[in-house]
Tab-separated table of C-alpha atoms and ligand atoms in Angstrom:
chain	number	residue	atom	x	y	z
K	856	MET	CA	-59.564	183.444	80.792
K	857	GLN	CA	-61.676	182.444	78.137
K	858	LEU	CA	-59.271	182.897	74.792
K	859	THR	CA	-61.257	182.841	71.563
K	860	LYS	CA	-61.964	179.577	69.560
K	861	ARG	CA	-60.190	181.149	66.458
K	862	VAL	CA	-57.003	181.676	68.499
K	863	GLN	CA	-57.030	178.058	70.425
K	864	ARG	CA	-57.696	176.822	67.111
K	865	LEU	CA	-54.252	178.007	66.220
K	866	ASN	CA	-50.604	176.582	66.581
K	867	GLU	CA	-47.553	178.131	67.069
K	868	SER	CA	-44.989	178.144	64.041
K	869	MET	CA	-43.089	175.089	64.516
K	870	THR	CA	-40.034	176.878	62.409
K	871	ILE	CA	-39.911	179.861	64.628
K	872	ALA	CA	-40.329	177.645	67.859
K	873	ILE	CA	-37.310	175.660	66.982
K	874	SER	CA	-35.233	178.174	65.733
K	875	THR	CA	-35.809	180.348	68.877
K	876	LEU	CA	-34.805	177.231	71.393
K	877	ALA	CA	-31.957	176.630	69.404
K	878	ARG	CA	-30.620	180.371	69.467
K	879	ASP	CA	-31.664	180.190	73.423
K	880	LEU	CA	-29.528	176.844	73.807
K	881	LYS	CA	-26.737	178.426	72.341
K	882	LYS	CA	-26.956	181.681	74.218
K	883	GLU	CA	-26.404	179.525	77.545
K	884	GLY	CA	-23.433	178.166	76.218
K	885	LYS	CA	-24.429	174.688	74.318
K	886	ASP	CA	-22.613	173.456	71.768
K	887	ILE	CA	-25.493	173.847	69.150
K	888	LEU	CA	-25.523	173.680	65.277
K	889	SER	CA	-28.620	174.757	63.960
K	890	PHE	CA	-30.071	173.935	60.599
K	891	SER	CA	-33.412	175.049	61.654
K	892	ALA	CA	-33.803	178.847	60.641
K	893	GLY	CA	-35.435	179.687	57.294
K	894	GLU	CA	-33.282	182.516	56.935
K	895	PRO	CA	-30.112	183.491	54.986
K	896	ASP	CA	-26.425	183.954	57.016
K	897	PHE	CA	-25.734	186.686	54.539
K	898	ASP	CA	-25.914	190.451	55.580
K	899	THR	CA	-28.546	192.778	53.298
K	900	PRO	CA	-26.668	194.304	50.695
K	901	GLU	CA	-24.728	197.398	51.183
K	902	ILE	CA	-26.964	199.597	48.490
K	903	ILE	CA	-30.008	198.696	50.690
K	904	LYS	CA	-28.848	199.607	53.697
K	905	LYS	CA	-27.592	203.319	52.296
K	906	GLU	CA	-31.198	203.868	51.226
K	907	ALA	CA	-32.795	203.307	54.624
K	908	ILE	CA	-30.239	205.453	55.763
K	909	LYS	CA	-30.764	208.079	53.369
K	910	ALA	CA	-34.534	207.817	53.814
K	911	LEU	CA	-33.744	208.135	57.700
K	912	ASN	CA	-31.650	211.072	56.948
K	913	ASN	CA	-34.345	212.938	54.990
K	914	GLY	CA	-36.986	212.392	57.444
K	915	PHE	CA	-38.972	209.509	55.719
K	916	THR	CA	-40.286	208.481	59.001
K	917	LYS	CA	-43.878	209.260	58.914
K	918	TYR	CA	-47.319	207.379	58.070
K	919	THR	CA	-47.557	206.420	54.561
K	920	ALA	CA	-50.411	205.255	52.199
K	921	VAL	CA	-51.463	201.946	53.989
K	922	ALA	CA	-50.760	199.607	50.567
K	923	GLY	CA	-47.303	201.495	50.311
K	924	ILE	CA	-45.577	204.843	48.318
K	925	SER	CA	-46.401	205.246	44.959
K	926	GLU	CA	-42.634	204.871	44.056
K	927	LEU	CA	-42.377	201.276	45.739
K	928	LEU	CA	-45.646	200.046	44.164
K	929	LYS	CA	-44.492	201.323	40.831
K	930	ALA	CA	-41.116	199.537	41.576
K	931	ILE	CA	-42.769	196.421	42.344
K	932	SER	CA	-45.019	196.694	39.271
K	933	GLY	CA	-41.738	196.957	37.129
K	934	LYS	CA	-40.218	194.256	38.499
K	935	LEU	CA	-43.244	191.938	37.995
K	936	LYS	CA	-43.520	192.879	34.530
K	937	ARG	CA	-39.250	192.552	33.670
K	938	GLU	CA	-38.989	189.681	35.830
K	939	ASN	CA	-42.153	187.439	35.589
K	940	ASN	CA	-43.749	188.900	32.585
K	941	LEU	CA	-46.807	190.042	34.544
K	942	ASP	CA	-48.694	193.167	34.170
K	943	TYR	CA	-49.823	194.104	37.530
K	944	LYS	CA	-50.509	197.720	37.924
K	945	PRO	CA	-49.340	199.608	41.403
K	946	GLU	CA	-52.974	199.712	42.338
K	947	ASN	CA	-52.938	195.709	41.833
K	948	ILE	CA	-50.535	195.624	44.769
K	949	ILE	CA	-50.283	195.982	48.624
K	950	THR	CA	-47.032	195.558	50.554
K	951	SER	CA	-47.216	194.149	54.152
K	952	ASN	CA	-45.189	193.213	56.991
K	953	GLY	CA	-43.482	190.036	55.493
K	954	ALA	CA	-45.205	187.880	53.150
K	955	LYS	CA	-46.567	186.052	56.173
K	956	HIS	CA	-48.549	189.083	56.577
K	957	SER	CA	-49.594	189.548	52.974
K	958	LEU	CA	-50.789	185.422	53.390
K	959	PHE	CA	-52.638	186.481	56.487
K	960	ASN	CA	-54.787	189.439	54.636
K	961	LEU	CA	-55.285	187.412	51.937
K	962	ILE	CA	-56.692	184.517	53.815
K	963	GLN	CA	-58.739	186.483	55.877
K	964	ALA	CA	-60.336	188.372	53.171
K	965	LEU	CA	-61.121	185.668	50.971
K	966	ILE	CA	-61.572	182.439	53.032
K	967	GLU	CA	-64.867	181.985	54.671
K	968	SER	CA	-66.281	179.493	57.007
K	969	GLY	CA	-66.155	176.226	55.432
K	970	ASP	CA	-64.093	176.966	52.625
K	971	GLU	CA	-61.884	174.529	51.366
K	972	VAL	CA	-58.172	175.286	50.548
K	973	VAL	CA	-56.073	172.895	48.673
K	974	ILE	CA	-52.433	172.875	50.130
K	975	PRO	CA	-50.095	170.158	48.921
K	976	SER	CA	-47.864	168.606	51.838
K	977	PRO	CA	-45.190	168.939	52.754
K	978	TYR	CA	-46.393	172.911	53.226
K	979	TRP	CA	-44.970	175.672	54.468
K	980	VAL	CA	-46.021	175.311	58.385
K	981	THR	CA	-48.075	178.646	57.908
K	982	TYR	CA	-50.641	178.194	55.365
K	983	PRO	CA	-53.063	175.578	57.574
K	984	GLU	CA	-53.069	177.452	60.330
K	985	LEU	CA	-54.066	180.529	58.702
K	986	VAL	CA	-56.779	178.481	57.087
K	987	ARG	CA	-58.064	177.162	60.102
K	988	TYR	CA	-57.991	180.361	61.917
K	989	SER	CA	-60.151	182.054	59.291
K	990	GLY	CA	-62.331	179.086	59.676
K	991	GLY	CA	-61.673	177.487	56.623
K	992	VAL	CA	-60.637	173.687	56.177
K	993	PRO	CA	-57.075	172.828	54.726
K	994	VAL	CA	-57.501	169.964	52.181
K	995	ILE	CA	-54.312	168.440	52.277
K	996	VAL	CA	-52.729	166.716	49.100
K	997	GLU	CA	-49.926	164.307	50.147
K	998	THR	CA	-46.637	164.268	47.865
K	999	ASN	CA	-43.535	162.512	48.684
K	1000	ASP	CA	-40.024	162.043	47.558
K	1001	GLU	CA	-41.080	159.374	44.931
K	1002	ASN	CA	-42.819	162.131	43.136
K	1003	ASP	CA	-40.203	164.896	43.695
K	1004	PHE	CA	-42.947	166.318	46.381
K	1005	LYS	CA	-45.120	167.777	43.805
K	1006	MET	CA	-48.815	167.502	43.438
K	1007	SER	CA	-49.770	166.519	40.081
K	1008	ALA	CA	-52.952	167.786	38.073
K	1009	LYS	CA	-54.761	164.453	38.650
K	1010	GLN	CA	-54.169	164.693	42.530
K	1011	LEU	CA	-55.527	168.621	42.215
K	1012	LYS	CA	-58.465	167.406	40.249
K	1013	LYS	CA	-59.401	164.807	42.989
K	1014	ALA	CA	-58.919	167.237	45.833
K	1015	ILE	CA	-61.542	169.593	44.377
K	1016	THR	CA	-65.138	170.040	45.375
K	1017	ASP	CA	-67.576	172.234	45.010
K	1018	LYS	CA	-66.530	174.029	48.356
K	1019	THR	CA	-63.141	174.563	47.083
K	1020	LYS	CA	-62.047	178.371	47.308
K	1021	MET	CA	-58.414	178.416	46.807
K	1022	VAL	CA	-55.053	176.356	46.027
K	1023	ILE	CA	-51.933	177.434	47.414
K	1024	LEU	CA	-48.937	176.625	45.336
K	1025	THR	CA	-45.298	177.119	46.305
K	1026	THR	CA	-42.511	177.147	43.891
K	1027	PRO	CA	-39.941	176.746	44.739
K	1028	SER	CA	-41.272	175.003	48.033
K	1029	ASN	CA	-40.372	175.068	51.538
K	1030	PRO	CA	-39.792	172.720	52.893
K	1031	THR	CA	-38.556	170.552	50.023
K	1032	GLY	CA	-37.043	172.897	47.213
K	1033	SER	CA	-39.307	171.365	44.506
K	1034	LEU	CA	-40.064	173.365	41.651
K	1035	TYR	CA	-43.009	173.217	39.271
K	1036	THR	CA	-41.977	173.222	35.495
K	1037	LYS	CA	-44.354	175.118	33.334
K	1038	LYS	CA	-45.833	172.086	31.869
K	1039	GLU	CA	-46.570	170.965	35.309
K	1040	LEU	CA	-48.181	174.225	35.909
K	1041	GLU	CA	-50.124	174.125	32.512
K	1042	GLU	CA	-51.620	170.882	33.497
K	1043	MET	CA	-53.158	172.235	36.590
K	1044	ALA	CA	-54.156	175.219	34.901
K	1045	GLU	CA	-56.149	172.858	32.423
K	1046	VAL	CA	-57.967	171.443	35.686
K	1047	LEU	CA	-58.856	174.795	37.009
K	1048	LYS	CA	-60.335	176.000	33.656
K	1049	GLY	CA	-64.053	177.151	34.249
K	1050	THR	CA	-64.061	177.204	38.001
K	1051	ASN	CA	-63.715	180.101	40.625
K	1052	ILE	CA	-61.119	178.550	42.230
K	1053	PHE	CA	-58.526	181.011	43.243
K	1054	VAL	CA	-54.478	180.173	43.247
K	1055	CYS	CA	-52.306	181.502	45.866
K	1056	SER	CA	-48.576	181.634	44.657
K	1057	ASP	CA	-45.840	182.037	46.895
K	1058	GLU	CA	-43.173	182.531	45.124
K	1059	MET	CA	-40.853	183.689	48.062
K	1060	TYR	CA	-37.746	181.674	46.762
K	1061	GLU	CA	-37.929	182.655	43.188
K	1062	LYS	CA	-34.145	183.804	43.122
K	1063	LEU	CA	-32.903	180.737	44.694
K	1064	ILE	CA	-32.977	178.317	42.004
K	1065	TYR	CA	-30.443	176.111	40.824
K	1066	ASP	CA	-29.876	175.200	37.224
K	1067	LYS	CA	-33.771	175.293	36.440
K	1068	GLU	CA	-35.959	177.892	35.042
K	1069	PHE	CA	-38.640	179.652	37.125
K	1070	VAL	CA	-41.767	179.945	35.828
K	1071	SER	CA	-44.438	182.207	37.609
K	1072	VAL	CA	-47.893	180.600	38.058
K	1073	ALA	CA	-49.903	183.781	36.894
K	1074	SER	CA	-47.582	183.845	33.672
K	1075	ILE	CA	-49.056	180.405	32.414
K	1076	SER	CA	-52.451	181.848	30.687
K	1077	GLU	CA	-54.734	184.703	30.826
K	1078	ASP	CA	-56.966	182.526	32.846
K	1079	MET	CA	-54.429	181.912	35.326
K	1080	PHE	CA	-53.373	185.645	35.869
K	1081	GLN	CA	-56.893	186.238	36.637
K	1082	ARG	CA	-57.388	183.589	39.284
K	1083	THR	CA	-53.896	183.791	40.698
K	1084	ILE	CA	-52.447	186.186	43.901
K	1085	THR	CA	-48.763	186.295	43.282
K	1086	VAL	CA	-47.185	186.593	46.808
K	1087	ASN	CA	-43.568	187.717	47.181
K	1088	GLY	CA	-41.216	189.396	49.291
K	1089	LEU	CA	-37.209	190.379	49.729
K	1090	SER	CA	-36.728	188.094	53.129
K	1091	LYS	CA	-35.056	185.269	51.339
K	1092	SER	CA	-33.715	186.396	47.994
K	1093	VAL	CA	-32.060	189.407	49.423
K	1094	ALA	CA	-31.265	188.635	52.957
K	1095	MET	CA	-33.908	190.752	54.440
K	1096	THR	CA	-35.645	188.814	56.680
K	1097	GLY	CA	-35.946	191.235	59.714
K	1098	TRP	CA	-37.074	194.148	57.413
K	1099	ARG	CA	-40.497	192.650	57.049
K	1100	PHE	CA	-41.386	193.157	53.781
K	1101	GLY	CA	-43.992	191.496	51.657
K	1102	TYR	CA	-46.371	191.889	48.835
K	1103	LEU	CA	-49.131	190.603	46.923
K	1104	ALA	CA	-50.498	191.390	43.474
K	1105	SER	CA	-53.866	190.192	42.101
K	1106	PRO	CA	-55.625	191.931	39.178
K	1107	ASN	CA	-59.121	191.721	40.966
K	1108	ASN	CA	-59.247	195.125	42.754
K	1109	GLU	CA	-62.224	194.211	44.868
K	1110	LEU	CA	-59.646	191.945	46.687
K	1111	ILE	CA	-56.839	194.175	47.082
K	1112	LYS	CA	-59.169	197.018	48.031
K	1113	ALA	CA	-60.574	194.566	50.924
K	1114	MET	CA	-57.012	193.823	52.329
K	1115	VAL	CA	-55.937	197.485	52.355
K	1116	LYS	CA	-59.184	198.013	54.513
K	1117	LEU	CA	-58.025	195.149	56.646
K	1118	GLN	CA	-54.613	196.366	57.064
K	1119	SER	CA	-55.839	200.102	57.452
K	1120	GLN	CA	-57.737	198.443	60.731
K	1121	SER	CA	-54.967	196.497	61.914
K	1122	SER	CA	-51.020	197.298	61.133
K	1123	SER	CA	-51.397	200.458	58.560
K	1124	ASN	CA	-48.144	201.114	55.948
K	1125	ILE	CA	-45.361	198.737	56.719
K	1126	ASN	CA	-42.239	200.605	57.958
K	1127	SER	CA	-41.351	203.599	55.507
K	1128	ILE	CA	-37.947	203.195	56.087
K	1129	THR	CA	-37.952	199.682	54.531
K	1130	GLN	CA	-39.888	201.142	51.726
K	1131	TYR	CA	-37.360	203.346	50.421
K	1132	ALA	CA	-34.926	200.458	51.076
K	1133	ALA	CA	-36.525	198.051	49.068
K	1134	ILE	CA	-36.760	199.913	45.813
K	1135	PRO	CA	-33.296	199.255	45.002
K	1136	ALA	CA	-34.070	195.763	45.243
K	1137	LEU	CA	-37.114	195.537	43.188
K	1138	GLU	CA	-35.231	197.751	40.267
K	1139	GLY	CA	-32.485	195.438	40.049
K	1140	ARG	CA	-30.004	197.142	41.300
K	1141	VAL	CA	-28.548	194.530	43.922
K	1142	ASP	CA	-28.853	191.506	41.169
K	1143	LYS	CA	-25.072	191.065	41.399
K	1144	GLU	CA	-25.084	190.323	45.007
K	1145	ILE	CA	-28.260	188.067	44.731
K	1146	GLU	CA	-26.445	185.919	42.323
K	1147	LEU	CA	-23.129	185.597	44.618
K	1148	MET	CA	-25.712	184.235	47.264
K	1149	ARG	CA	-27.242	182.118	44.903
K	1150	ARG	CA	-24.079	180.796	43.930
K	1151	GLU	CA	-22.922	180.214	47.353
K	1152	PHE	CA	-25.975	178.281	48.161
K	1153	GLN	CA	-25.738	175.923	45.189
K	1154	LYS	CA	-22.392	175.056	46.504
K	1155	ARG	CA	-23.769	174.096	50.113
K	1156	ARG	CA	-26.651	172.423	48.423
K	1157	ASP	CA	-24.276	170.145	46.641
K	1158	LEU	CA	-21.803	169.613	49.309
K	1159	ALA	CA	-24.874	168.775	52.066
K	1160	VAL	CA	-27.162	166.477	49.468
K	1161	GLU	CA	-23.528	164.511	48.990
K	1162	LEU	CA	-22.974	164.440	52.531
K	1163	ILE	CA	-26.490	163.184	53.578
K	1164	ASN	CA	-26.791	160.609	50.459
K	1165	ASN	CA	-23.749	159.128	51.824
K	1166	ILE	CA	-25.426	158.161	55.111
K	1167	ASP	CA	-26.696	154.341	54.515
K	1168	LYS	CA	-30.147	155.220	56.492
K	1169	LEU	CA	-31.184	158.722	55.304
K	1170	SER	CA	-31.870	159.861	51.690
K	1171	VAL	CA	-32.558	163.036	50.205
K	1172	VAL	CA	-33.890	164.545	46.645
K	1173	LYS	CA	-31.875	167.042	45.514
K	1174	PRO	CA	-33.689	170.731	45.805
K	1175	ASP	CA	-33.963	172.610	42.578
K	1176	GLY	CA	-34.577	175.542	44.447
K	1177	ALA	CA	-34.353	177.138	48.120
K	1178	PHE	CA	-32.096	176.180	50.749
K	1179	TYR	CA	-33.794	173.579	52.536
K	1180	LEU	CA	-33.084	169.520	52.227
K	1181	PHE	CA	-36.306	167.559	53.323
K	1182	ILE	CA	-34.405	164.280	54.376
K	1183	ASN	CA	-36.211	161.048	54.549
K	1184	ILE	CA	-35.402	159.233	57.858
K	1185	LYS	CA	-37.887	156.620	57.547
K	1186	LYS	CA	-35.254	153.876	58.208
K	1187	VAL	CA	-33.985	155.386	61.446
K	1188	ASN	CA	-37.238	156.695	63.096
K	1189	ASN	CA	-40.620	157.415	60.920
K	1190	ASP	CA	-41.595	159.444	64.415
K	1191	SER	CA	-40.082	162.928	63.169
K	1192	MET	CA	-40.647	164.794	66.521
K	1193	SER	CA	-38.554	162.386	68.534
K	1194	PHE	CA	-35.830	161.956	66.052
K	1195	ALA	CA	-35.464	165.802	66.037
K	1196	LYS	CA	-35.792	166.047	69.844
K	1197	GLU	CA	-32.927	163.259	70.323
K	1198	LEU	CA	-30.962	164.710	67.761
K	1199	LEU	CA	-30.825	168.088	69.718
K	1200	ALA	CA	-30.312	166.352	73.081
K	1201	LYS	CA	-27.866	164.060	72.189
K	1202	LYS	CA	-25.506	165.759	69.453
K	1203	GLY	CA	-26.433	169.493	69.541
K	1204	VAL	CA	-27.629	169.608	66.111
K	1205	ALA	CA	-31.536	171.502	65.219
K	1206	VAL	CA	-33.398	170.459	62.579
K	1207	ILE	CA	-37.405	170.406	61.960
K	1208	PRO	CA	-39.315	167.603	62.180
K	1209	GLY	CA	-41.144	166.970	58.930
K	1210	ILE	CA	-44.668	166.484	60.875
K	1211	GLY	CA	-44.797	170.346	61.157
K	1212	PHE	CA	-44.881	170.707	57.222
K	1213	GLY	CA	-47.488	167.807	57.666
K	1214	SER	CA	-45.156	164.871	56.490
K	1215	GLU	CA	-44.025	162.389	59.131
K	1216	GLY	CA	-40.760	160.396	58.526
K	1217	TYR	CA	-38.679	163.591	57.299
K	1218	VAL	CA	-36.814	166.531	58.577
K	1219	ARG	CA	-36.037	169.738	57.164
K	1220	PHE	CA	-32.643	170.654	57.252
K	1221	SER	CA	-31.567	174.439	56.111
K	1222	PHE	CA	-28.372	174.606	54.349
K	1223	ALA	CA	-28.353	178.813	54.828
K	1224	THR	CA	-25.096	178.314	57.212
K	1225	ASN	CA	-21.828	177.903	56.383
K	1226	GLU	CA	-19.869	174.981	54.830
K	1227	LYS	CA	-17.636	174.254	57.849
K	1228	ASN	CA	-21.183	174.215	60.083
K	1229	ILE	CA	-22.663	171.829	57.410
K	1230	ILE	CA	-19.480	169.475	57.454
K	1231	GLU	CA	-19.750	169.269	61.093
K	1232	GLY	CA	-23.469	169.110	61.418
K	1233	ILE	CA	-24.155	166.360	58.947
K	1234	LYS	CA	-21.047	164.340	60.826
K	1235	ARG	CA	-22.867	164.601	64.040
K	1236	ILE	CA	-26.270	163.268	62.404
K	1237	LYS	CA	-24.281	160.426	60.952
K	1238	GLU	CA	-22.971	159.347	63.984
K	1239	PHE	CA	-26.386	159.676	65.647
K	1240	VAL	CA	-28.294	157.471	63.055
K	1241	GLU	CA	-25.494	155.013	62.889
I	1298	PMP	N1	-43.370	182.070	51.982
I	1298	PMP	C1	-42.658	180.899	52.347
I	1298	PMP	C2	-42.669	179.780	51.793
I	1298	PMP	C3	-41.653	181.103	53.410
I	1298	PMP	O1	-40.870	180.253	53.730
I	1298	PMP	C4	-41.638	182.256	54.067
I	1298	PMP	C5	-40.876	182.524	55.319
I	1298	PMP	N2	-39.822	181.639	55.620
I	1298	PMP	C6	-42.694	183.383	53.915
I	1298	PMP	C7	-43.477	183.060	52.859
I	1298	PMP	C8	-42.410	184.711	54.553
I	1298	PMP	O2	-41.747	185.312	54.747
I	1298	PMP	P1	-41.700	186.608	55.358
I	1298	PMP	O3	-42.625	186.658	56.186
I	1298	PMP	O4	-40.379	186.956	55.961
I	1298	PMP	O5	-41.644	187.592	54.414
I	1299	LIG	N1	-40.220	180.650	57.056
I	1299	LIG	C1	-39.031	180.318	57.694
I	1299	LIG	C2	-38.866	179.091	57.951
I	1299	LIG	O1	-39.429	178.164	57.146
I	1299	LIG	C3	-38.867	181.524	58.915
I	1299	LIG	C4	-39.906	181.002	60.167
I	1299	LIG	C5	-41.326	181.277	60.081
I	1299	LIG	O2	-41.486	182.439	59.375
I	1299	LIG	O3	-41.730	180.609	60.029
I	1299	LIG	O4	-38.098	178.895	58.372
């Protein structure tokens, strides 16, 4: 069979592949501790479930407008104003089946063959794949644990050419948890001034921040607001991974309309029940529940960082956000794939090789699991590396 070149260019998501493998091994009865999943272990808050049941009972089970129902778009617009100080009108917003789908639409609408997209590494697995799928060229800017895994304005300037169409920023980052400060964002904004370069700001982990301040990229200046596409969702912050809810916003209506057109010919509107269920979260009505989850993640982060840094051959930078540790394994084995495979085979511990995120010599450890698992898992990792 002759598959298209574009689909042949695509690699399977390594995060999903390994999480699925760990789940399957567990189902077979193997003693597996998985730190591979990029999803909270908490249940979706009760208020959201109730809203979904209400929508179902009220018969909201039909097609809706492609971008989403007006109540939902208004709720997103309100959230972005209240929490992020961003003035997006409802018509500047489109909801999709998870932020991954939002990113897919965006890159399909904006990236043409040969366009360059600047992506700092370690990056979330999906970005370069989507860029290549659209015919674009990912331009990877390497960062490491010595600079807290953050791209500097200087590095950004060096990466820009006359083919650069977009920069992807993830703050806080998956897989490193690093968070850009206002000053760092301002410095990057200065580099971008006077160019036609778009910024895709993936703010999925915005609510999971530990002792630091979150700054939305688009809030830096009017110039940044105009060039930025803000991407977000509820998967991580409200434990709603399975509901498939993501959105993006841009003041550029031509861009939004293009994505609505694309989505009208692919998946249409997102699940009608999810749309109603998302509204309480966007209106701040589950903030208490979010805060409880955030505090629990912070406790787990502190525990996991301490335990990892007590292992001689491993080290980790304390993440400011998200629920991942990006562990330096260079003193054990620079080949992250062989490290992860052996760790799974010998100790039943699943982590994601750094190479999937474009950075050799690291593995990603998700602490979105209970303390007992974290203690036992890191004990096994210690035995493995020693
Ligand atoms: N962006 C980042 C940085 C992520 O880590 C993820 C998923 N883990 C997504 C986007 C997509 O999330 P979803 O499709 O569930 O909204
Ligand atoms: N994004 C999450 C992760 O990094 C979930 C899996 C995926 O969508 O790739 O693990």
